[in-house]
Short mmCIF file of C-alpha atoms in Angstrom, two decimals:
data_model
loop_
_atom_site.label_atom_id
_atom_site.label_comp_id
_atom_site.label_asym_id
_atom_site.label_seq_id
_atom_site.Cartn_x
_atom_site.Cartn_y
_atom_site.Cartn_z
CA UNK A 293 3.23 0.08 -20.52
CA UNK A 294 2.75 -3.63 -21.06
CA UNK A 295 4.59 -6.73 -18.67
CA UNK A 296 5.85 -9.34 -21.12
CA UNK A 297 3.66 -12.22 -22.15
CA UNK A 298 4.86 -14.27 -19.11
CA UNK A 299 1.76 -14.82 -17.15
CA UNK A 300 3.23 -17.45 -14.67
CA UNK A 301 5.56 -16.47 -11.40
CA UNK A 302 7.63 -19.02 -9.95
CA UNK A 303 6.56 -19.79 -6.24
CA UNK A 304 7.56 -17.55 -4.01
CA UNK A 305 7.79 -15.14 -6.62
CA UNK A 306 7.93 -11.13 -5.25
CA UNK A 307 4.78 -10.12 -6.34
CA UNK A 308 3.19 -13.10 -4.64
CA UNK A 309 5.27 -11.91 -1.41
CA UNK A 310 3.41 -8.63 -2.10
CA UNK A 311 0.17 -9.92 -2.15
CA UNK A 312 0.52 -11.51 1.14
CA UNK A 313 1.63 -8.21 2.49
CA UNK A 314 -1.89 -6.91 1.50
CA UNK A 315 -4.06 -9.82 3.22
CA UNK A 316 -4.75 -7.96 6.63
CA UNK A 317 -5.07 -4.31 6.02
CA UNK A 318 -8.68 -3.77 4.80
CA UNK A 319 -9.20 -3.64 1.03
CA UNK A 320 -9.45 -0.44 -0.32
CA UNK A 321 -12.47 1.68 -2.13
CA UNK A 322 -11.46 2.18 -5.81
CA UNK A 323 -12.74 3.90 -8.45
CA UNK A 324 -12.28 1.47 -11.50
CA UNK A 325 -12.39 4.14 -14.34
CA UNK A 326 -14.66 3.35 -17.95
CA UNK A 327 -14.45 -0.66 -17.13
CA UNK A 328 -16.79 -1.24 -20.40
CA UNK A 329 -15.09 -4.21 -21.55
CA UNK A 330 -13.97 -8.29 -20.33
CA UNK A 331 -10.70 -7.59 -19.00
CA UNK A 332 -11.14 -4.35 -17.31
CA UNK A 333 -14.19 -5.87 -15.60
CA UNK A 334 -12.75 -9.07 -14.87
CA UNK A 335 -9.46 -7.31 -13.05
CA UNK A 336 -12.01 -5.58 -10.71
CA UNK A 337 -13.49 -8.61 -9.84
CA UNK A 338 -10.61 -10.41 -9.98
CA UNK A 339 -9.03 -7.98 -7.54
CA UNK A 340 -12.53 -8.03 -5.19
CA UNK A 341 -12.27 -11.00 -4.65
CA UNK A 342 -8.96 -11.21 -3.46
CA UNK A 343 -10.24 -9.11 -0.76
CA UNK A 344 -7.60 -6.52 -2.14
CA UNK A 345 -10.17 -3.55 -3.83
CA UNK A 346 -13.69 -2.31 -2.72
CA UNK A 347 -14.57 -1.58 -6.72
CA UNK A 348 -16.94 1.47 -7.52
CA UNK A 349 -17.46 1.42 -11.47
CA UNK A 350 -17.52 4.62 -12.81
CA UNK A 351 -19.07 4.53 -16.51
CA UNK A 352 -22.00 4.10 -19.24
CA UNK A 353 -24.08 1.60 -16.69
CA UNK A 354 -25.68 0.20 -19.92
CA UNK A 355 -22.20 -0.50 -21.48
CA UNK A 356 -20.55 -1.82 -17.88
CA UNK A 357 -23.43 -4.14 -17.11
CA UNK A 358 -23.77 -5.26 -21.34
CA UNK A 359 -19.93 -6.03 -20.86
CA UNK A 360 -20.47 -8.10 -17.23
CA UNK A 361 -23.64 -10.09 -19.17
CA UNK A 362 -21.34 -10.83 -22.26
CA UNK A 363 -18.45 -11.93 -20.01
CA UNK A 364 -20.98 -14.11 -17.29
CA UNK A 365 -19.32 -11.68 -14.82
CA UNK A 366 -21.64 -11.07 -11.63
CA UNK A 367 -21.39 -7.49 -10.44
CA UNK A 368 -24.49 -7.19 -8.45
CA UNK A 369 -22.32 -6.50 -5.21
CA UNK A 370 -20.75 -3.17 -7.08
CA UNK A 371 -21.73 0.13 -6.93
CA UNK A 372 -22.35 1.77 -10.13
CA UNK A 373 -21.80 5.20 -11.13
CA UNK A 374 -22.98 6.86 -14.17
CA UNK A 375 -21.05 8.78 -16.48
CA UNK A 376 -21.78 9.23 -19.69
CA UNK A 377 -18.43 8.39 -21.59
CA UNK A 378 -14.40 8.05 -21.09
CA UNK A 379 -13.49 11.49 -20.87
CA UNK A 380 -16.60 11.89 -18.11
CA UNK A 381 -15.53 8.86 -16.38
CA UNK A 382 -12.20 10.00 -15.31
CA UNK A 383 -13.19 12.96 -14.29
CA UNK A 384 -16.44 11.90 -12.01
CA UNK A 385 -13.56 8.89 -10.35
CA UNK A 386 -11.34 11.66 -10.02
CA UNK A 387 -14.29 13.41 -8.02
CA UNK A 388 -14.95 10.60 -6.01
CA UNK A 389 -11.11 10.54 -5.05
CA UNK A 390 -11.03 14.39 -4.12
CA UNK A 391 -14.29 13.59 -2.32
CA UNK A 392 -12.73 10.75 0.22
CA UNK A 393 -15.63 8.54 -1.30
CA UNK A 394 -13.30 6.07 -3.32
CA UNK A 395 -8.99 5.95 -1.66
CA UNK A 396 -7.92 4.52 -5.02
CA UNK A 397 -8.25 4.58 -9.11
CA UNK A 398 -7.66 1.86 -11.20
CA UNK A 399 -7.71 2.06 -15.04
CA UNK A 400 -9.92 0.17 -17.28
CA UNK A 401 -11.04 0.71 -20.90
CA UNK A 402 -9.22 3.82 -21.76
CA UNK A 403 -6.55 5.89 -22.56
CA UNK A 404 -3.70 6.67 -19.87
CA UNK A 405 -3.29 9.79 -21.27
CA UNK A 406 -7.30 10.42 -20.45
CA UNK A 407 -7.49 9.76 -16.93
CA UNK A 408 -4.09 11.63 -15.97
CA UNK A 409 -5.49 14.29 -17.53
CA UNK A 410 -8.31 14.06 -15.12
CA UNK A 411 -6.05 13.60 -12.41
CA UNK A 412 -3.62 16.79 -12.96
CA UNK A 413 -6.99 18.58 -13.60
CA UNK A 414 -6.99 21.93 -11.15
CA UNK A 415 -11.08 20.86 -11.06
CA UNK A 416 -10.88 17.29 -9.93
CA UNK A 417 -8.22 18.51 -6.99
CA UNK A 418 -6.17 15.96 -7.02
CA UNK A 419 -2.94 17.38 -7.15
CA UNK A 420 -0.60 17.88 -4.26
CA UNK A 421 2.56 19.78 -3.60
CA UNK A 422 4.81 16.76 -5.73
CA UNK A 423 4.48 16.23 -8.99
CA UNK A 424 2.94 12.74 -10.72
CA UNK A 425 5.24 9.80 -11.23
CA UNK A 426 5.26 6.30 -11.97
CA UNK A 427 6.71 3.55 -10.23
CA UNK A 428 7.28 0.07 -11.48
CA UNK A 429 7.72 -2.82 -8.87
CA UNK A 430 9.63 -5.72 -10.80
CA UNK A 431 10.13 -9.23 -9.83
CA UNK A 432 13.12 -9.72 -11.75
CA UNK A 433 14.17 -13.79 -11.22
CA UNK A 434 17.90 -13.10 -11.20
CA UNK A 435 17.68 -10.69 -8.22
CA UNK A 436 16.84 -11.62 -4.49
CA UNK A 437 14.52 -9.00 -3.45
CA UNK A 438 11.51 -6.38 -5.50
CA UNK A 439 13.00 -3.45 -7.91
CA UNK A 440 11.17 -0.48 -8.33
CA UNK A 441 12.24 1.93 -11.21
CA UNK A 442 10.82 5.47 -11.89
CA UNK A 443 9.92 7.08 -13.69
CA UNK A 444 9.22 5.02 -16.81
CA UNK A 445 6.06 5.88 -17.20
CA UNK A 446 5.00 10.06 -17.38
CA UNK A 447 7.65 12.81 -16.88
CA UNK A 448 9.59 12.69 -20.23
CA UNK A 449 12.49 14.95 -19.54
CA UNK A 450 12.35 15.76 -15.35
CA UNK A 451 14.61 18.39 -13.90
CA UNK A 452 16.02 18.43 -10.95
CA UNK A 453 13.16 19.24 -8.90
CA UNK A 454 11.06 16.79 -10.56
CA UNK A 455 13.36 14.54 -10.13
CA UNK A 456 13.39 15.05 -5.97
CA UNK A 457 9.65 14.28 -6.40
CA UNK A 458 10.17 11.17 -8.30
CA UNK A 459 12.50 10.17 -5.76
CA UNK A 460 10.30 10.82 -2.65
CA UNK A 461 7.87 9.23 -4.13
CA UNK A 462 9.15 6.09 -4.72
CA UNK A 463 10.75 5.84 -1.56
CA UNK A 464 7.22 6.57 -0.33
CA UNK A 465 6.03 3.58 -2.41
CA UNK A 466 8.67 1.34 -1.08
CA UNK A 467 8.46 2.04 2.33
CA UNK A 468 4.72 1.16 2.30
CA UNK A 469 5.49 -2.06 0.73
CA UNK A 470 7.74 -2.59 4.32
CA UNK A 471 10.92 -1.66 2.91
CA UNK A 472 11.70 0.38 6.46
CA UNK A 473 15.17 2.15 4.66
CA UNK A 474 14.89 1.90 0.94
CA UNK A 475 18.20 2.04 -1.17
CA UNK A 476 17.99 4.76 -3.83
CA UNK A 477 20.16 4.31 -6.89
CA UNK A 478 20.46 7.57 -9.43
CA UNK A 479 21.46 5.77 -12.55
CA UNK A 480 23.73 7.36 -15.23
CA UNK A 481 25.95 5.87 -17.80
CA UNK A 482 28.65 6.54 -15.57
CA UNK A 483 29.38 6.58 -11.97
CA UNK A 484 31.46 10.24 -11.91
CA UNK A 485 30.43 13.11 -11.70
CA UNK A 486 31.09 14.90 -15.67
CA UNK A 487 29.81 18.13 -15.91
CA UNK A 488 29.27 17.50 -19.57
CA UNK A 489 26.28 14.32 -18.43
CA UNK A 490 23.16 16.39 -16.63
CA UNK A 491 22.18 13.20 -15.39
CA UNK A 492 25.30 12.86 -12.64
CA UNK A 493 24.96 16.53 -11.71
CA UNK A 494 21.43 16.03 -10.85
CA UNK A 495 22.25 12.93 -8.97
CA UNK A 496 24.89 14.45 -6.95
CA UNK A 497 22.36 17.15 -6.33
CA UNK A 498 19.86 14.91 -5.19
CA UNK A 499 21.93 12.69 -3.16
CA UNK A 500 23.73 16.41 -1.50
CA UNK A 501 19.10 17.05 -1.05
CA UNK A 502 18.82 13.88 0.85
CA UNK A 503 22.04 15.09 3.22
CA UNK A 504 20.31 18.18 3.88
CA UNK A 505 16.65 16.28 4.51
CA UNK A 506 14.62 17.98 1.05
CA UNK A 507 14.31 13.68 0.26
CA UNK A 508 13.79 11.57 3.40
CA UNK A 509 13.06 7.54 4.08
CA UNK A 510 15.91 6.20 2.25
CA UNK A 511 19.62 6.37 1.43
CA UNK A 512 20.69 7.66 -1.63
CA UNK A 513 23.57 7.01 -3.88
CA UNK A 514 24.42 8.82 -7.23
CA UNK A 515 25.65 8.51 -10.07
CA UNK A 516 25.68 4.99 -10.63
CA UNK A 517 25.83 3.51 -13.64
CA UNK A 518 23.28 0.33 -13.59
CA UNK A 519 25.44 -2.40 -13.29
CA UNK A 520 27.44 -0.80 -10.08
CA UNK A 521 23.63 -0.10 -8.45
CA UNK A 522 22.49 -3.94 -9.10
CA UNK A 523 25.51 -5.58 -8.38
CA UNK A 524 27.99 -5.99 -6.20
CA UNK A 525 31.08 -7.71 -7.79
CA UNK A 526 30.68 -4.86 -10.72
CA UNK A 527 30.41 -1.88 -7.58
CA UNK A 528 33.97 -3.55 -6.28
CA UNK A 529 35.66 -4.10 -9.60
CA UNK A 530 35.07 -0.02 -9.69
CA UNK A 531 36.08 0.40 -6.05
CA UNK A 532 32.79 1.85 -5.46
CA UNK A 533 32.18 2.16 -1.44
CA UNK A 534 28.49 2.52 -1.06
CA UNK A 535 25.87 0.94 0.91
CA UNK A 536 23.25 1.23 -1.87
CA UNK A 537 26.00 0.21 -5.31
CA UNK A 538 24.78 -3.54 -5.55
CA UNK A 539 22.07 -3.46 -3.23
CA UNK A 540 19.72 -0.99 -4.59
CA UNK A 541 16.15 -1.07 -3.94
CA UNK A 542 15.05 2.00 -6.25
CA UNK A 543 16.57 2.63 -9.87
CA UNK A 544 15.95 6.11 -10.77
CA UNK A 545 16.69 6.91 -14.33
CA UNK A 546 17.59 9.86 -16.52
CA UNK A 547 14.25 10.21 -18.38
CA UNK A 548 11.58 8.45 -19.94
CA UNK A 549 13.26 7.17 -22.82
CA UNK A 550 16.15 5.51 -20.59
CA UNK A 551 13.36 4.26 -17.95
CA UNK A 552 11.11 2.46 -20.73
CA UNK A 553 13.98 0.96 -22.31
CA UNK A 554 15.16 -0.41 -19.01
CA UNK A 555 11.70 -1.44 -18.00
CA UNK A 556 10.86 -3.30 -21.05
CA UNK A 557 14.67 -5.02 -21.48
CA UNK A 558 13.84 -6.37 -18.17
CA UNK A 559 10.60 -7.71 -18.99
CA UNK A 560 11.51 -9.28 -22.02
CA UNK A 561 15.47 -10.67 -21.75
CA UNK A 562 15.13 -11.29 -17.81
CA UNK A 563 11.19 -12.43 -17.89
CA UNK A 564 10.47 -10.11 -14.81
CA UNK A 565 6.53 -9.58 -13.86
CA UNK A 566 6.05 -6.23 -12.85
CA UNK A 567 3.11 -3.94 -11.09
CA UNK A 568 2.24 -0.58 -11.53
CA UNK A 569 1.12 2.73 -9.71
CA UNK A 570 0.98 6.34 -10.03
CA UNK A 571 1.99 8.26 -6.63
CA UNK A 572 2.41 11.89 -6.03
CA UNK A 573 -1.67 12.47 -6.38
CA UNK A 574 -3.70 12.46 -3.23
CA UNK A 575 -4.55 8.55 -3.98
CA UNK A 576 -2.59 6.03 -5.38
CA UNK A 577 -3.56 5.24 -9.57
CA UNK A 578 -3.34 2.06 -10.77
CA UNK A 579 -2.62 2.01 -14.55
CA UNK A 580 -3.09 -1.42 -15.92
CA UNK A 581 -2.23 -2.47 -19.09
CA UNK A 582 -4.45 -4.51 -21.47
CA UNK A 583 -1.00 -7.25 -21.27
CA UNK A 584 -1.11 -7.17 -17.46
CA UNK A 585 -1.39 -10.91 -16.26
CA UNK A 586 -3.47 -11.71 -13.54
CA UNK A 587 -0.91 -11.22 -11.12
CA UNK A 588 0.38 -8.22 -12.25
CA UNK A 589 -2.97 -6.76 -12.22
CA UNK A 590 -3.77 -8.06 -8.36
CA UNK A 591 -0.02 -6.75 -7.23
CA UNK A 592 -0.71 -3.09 -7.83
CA UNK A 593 -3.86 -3.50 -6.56
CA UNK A 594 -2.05 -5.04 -3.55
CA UNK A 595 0.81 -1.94 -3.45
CA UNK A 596 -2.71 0.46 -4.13
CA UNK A 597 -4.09 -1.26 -1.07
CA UNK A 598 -0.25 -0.41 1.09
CA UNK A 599 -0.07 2.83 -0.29
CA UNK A 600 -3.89 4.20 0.94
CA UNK A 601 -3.36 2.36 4.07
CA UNK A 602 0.21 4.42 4.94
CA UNK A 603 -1.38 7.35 3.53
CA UNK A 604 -3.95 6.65 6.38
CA UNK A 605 -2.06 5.97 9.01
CA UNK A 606 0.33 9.36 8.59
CA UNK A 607 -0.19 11.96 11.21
CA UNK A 608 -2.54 15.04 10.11
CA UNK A 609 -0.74 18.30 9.18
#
């Protein structure tokens, strides 16, 4: 999904806070999937050199190193890996990732739809017990602090236990970005509970799950329609007591539809940057869009680079 055409952040911006949360830990080993043309390339080296990705280009070497010529891009530091097309590509990065040999993907010169594919493969093994989601980290100017929103991006129509993945996973995001006790919003139109709207039964469910410790890391607070989760006067005009309603960290919506409208309203009324990443799979995926900005293209490298390292530093089962 594409950030708005807004390629400069104001200083101080949250995305550039995010990038300095990524300049000790190590940078990471990623597989940078088909990166056969300019800007795929150039957000690979981009992101190297920012000290934020170890890249390992997975592709047609003839059509990688044609592309790096043509763009006067120097790659002689990267690894190459063969592979003879797209559809090989993702699966050979997906390898590497199931292998421990790469801790990240990033996306270049194809289809989403191709290397998730890969991904949710049972050959490439990089499926866990959760399902995939995606989770957004905006820097929206009119609001103090990052806003993640999930899932925008791949589940279509979740149920409810999709929706507990979704959830964990995006707590699991935030909390490797140094949010210690993210604030989890369940958006609905309304903030009741109507047993006629699915979407405030399941987020009375899921709030009852995080009570009972099946979703853990963060505090939870559903339903809520959007404006009682983002802000505060709205939460006490509706005499909403809540220590997430106005102060939400994490926007979970309904379904796809409802989470690419909100997405994309942000990005193009409010001018908020945004970055990207898939969690749930046994290494964080970075899907960049063609529109990604420079920034936005470093800052999910940078929440890549969080995510493998707290994936790291977790105690073995």
């Amino acid at each position: 999904m594409p950030s708005p055409p807004h390629e400069t952040a104001a200083p101080g911006s949250q995305l550039e806070r995010l990038l300095a949360l990524a300049v000790e830990p190590d940078p990471v080993r990623t597989a940078v999937v088909h990166p056969v043309d300019e800007l795929s390339l150039s957000g690979a080296v981009e992101a190297a050199a920012a000290h934020l990705i170890v890249p390992v280009l997975v592709g047609p070497q003839a059509r990688i190193r044609k592309a790096a010529e043509g763009a006067g891009l120097d790659i002689s530091d990267f690894e190459v890996v063969d592979a003879p097309h797209s559809h090989a590509a993702a699966a050979r990065a997906c390898e590497l990732a199931r292998d421990g040999q790469v801790s990240a993907i990033m996306k270049g010169a194809l289809h989403t739809d191709e290397l998730l594919e890969a991904a949710v493969s049972a050959a490439c093994g990089l499926r866990t017990d959760r399902r995939m989601s995606h989770v957004f980290i905006l820097d929206v100017p009119t609001y103090p602090k990052p806003l993640l929103v999930s899932d925008a991006a791949i589940n279509i129509a979740p149920d409810l236990a999709t929706k507990a993945d979704i959830v964990q996973n995006a707590i699991d995001c935030a909390r490797a970005m140094k949010v210690d006790r993210p604030k989890v919003a369940i958006l609905a139109a309304v903030e009741t509970v109507n047993p006629k709207m699915t979407a405030t039964l399941d987020a009375a469910a899921l709030c009852k799950m995080a009570d009972r410790r099946q979703i853990v890391g963060g505090v939870l607070d559903g339903p809520l329609a959007f404006d009682n989760a983002i802000s505060k006067e709205a939460a006490e005009t509706k005499h909403i007591v809540s220590e997430v309603a106005g102060d939400a960290d994490i926007l979970i919506v309904p379904d796809i539809e409802s989470g690419n409208m909100l997405a994309k309203q942000l990005f193009y009324l409010a001018r908020a940057q945004s970055a990207g990443i898939v969690m749930g799979a046994k290494v964080p995926i970075m899907l960049t869009s063609r529109s990604d900005g420079v920034l936005s293209r470093l800052a999910s490298c940078a929440v890549a680079l969080l995510v493998a390292q707290a994936e790291r530093s977790k105690p073995a089962k």
